[in-house]
């Protein structure tokens, strides 16, 4: 991602009281937030999936998501499920705020790629021909 994007994010985090930035010393985290999955871990699968975390966030009256992602597709899929829950009146959040940090357009992403030809950019272009 671009240097400008990182600097803008650091300003927002400082304004919101998450970090303190000092010239020449870098940034210090002032507070953190622990996110816990409602999915129980078991011996076979110790993966945290995004679906239950998004569903729990949307169950609150004021939904706030701060997301870092390579693409918006995965987040869109989960938010769409919550939209259907809202339309069915299963949940009724009063506000929804989503901030998403993504890489700049044109930056080559680590995934998806063609295993036999890593220089093939077609899977990332969404223009498979």
XYZ file of N, CA, C and O in Angstrom, residues 70-71 108-113 123-124:
40
model
N -7.259 -7.762 1.416
C -6.646 -7.654 0.100
C -7.676 -7.290 -0.954
O -7.401 -6.556 -1.893
N -8.889 -7.811 -0.817
C -9.970 -7.485 -1.750
C -11.255 -7.329 -0.943
O -11.361 -7.795 0.185
N 0.135 -5.736 -7.288
C 0.027 -7.185 -7.431
C -0.203 -7.802 -6.060
O 0.501 -7.510 -5.103
N -1.209 -8.647 -5.966
C -1.572 -9.288 -4.709
C -0.964 -10.682 -4.637
O -0.715 -11.311 -5.667
N -0.750 -11.199 -3.429
C -0.181 -12.552 -3.310
C -1.150 -13.646 -3.743
O -0.734 -14.726 -4.129
N -2.435 -13.388 -3.676
C -3.455 -14.370 -4.062
C -4.551 -13.661 -4.834
O -4.800 -12.498 -4.581
N -5.250 -14.265 -5.712
C -5.057 -15.609 -6.240
C -3.962 -15.617 -7.301
O -3.613 -14.577 -7.855
N -3.411 -16.776 -7.565
C -2.392 -16.910 -8.596
C -2.483 -18.300 -9.219
O -3.091 -19.204 -8.663
N -5.949 -14.164 -12.909
C -6.851 -14.385 -11.770
C -7.113 -13.123 -10.952
O -8.132 -12.988 -10.311
N -6.180 -12.183 -10.970
C -6.354 -10.950 -10.192
C -7.089 -9.864 -10.964
O -7.556 -8.895 -10.388
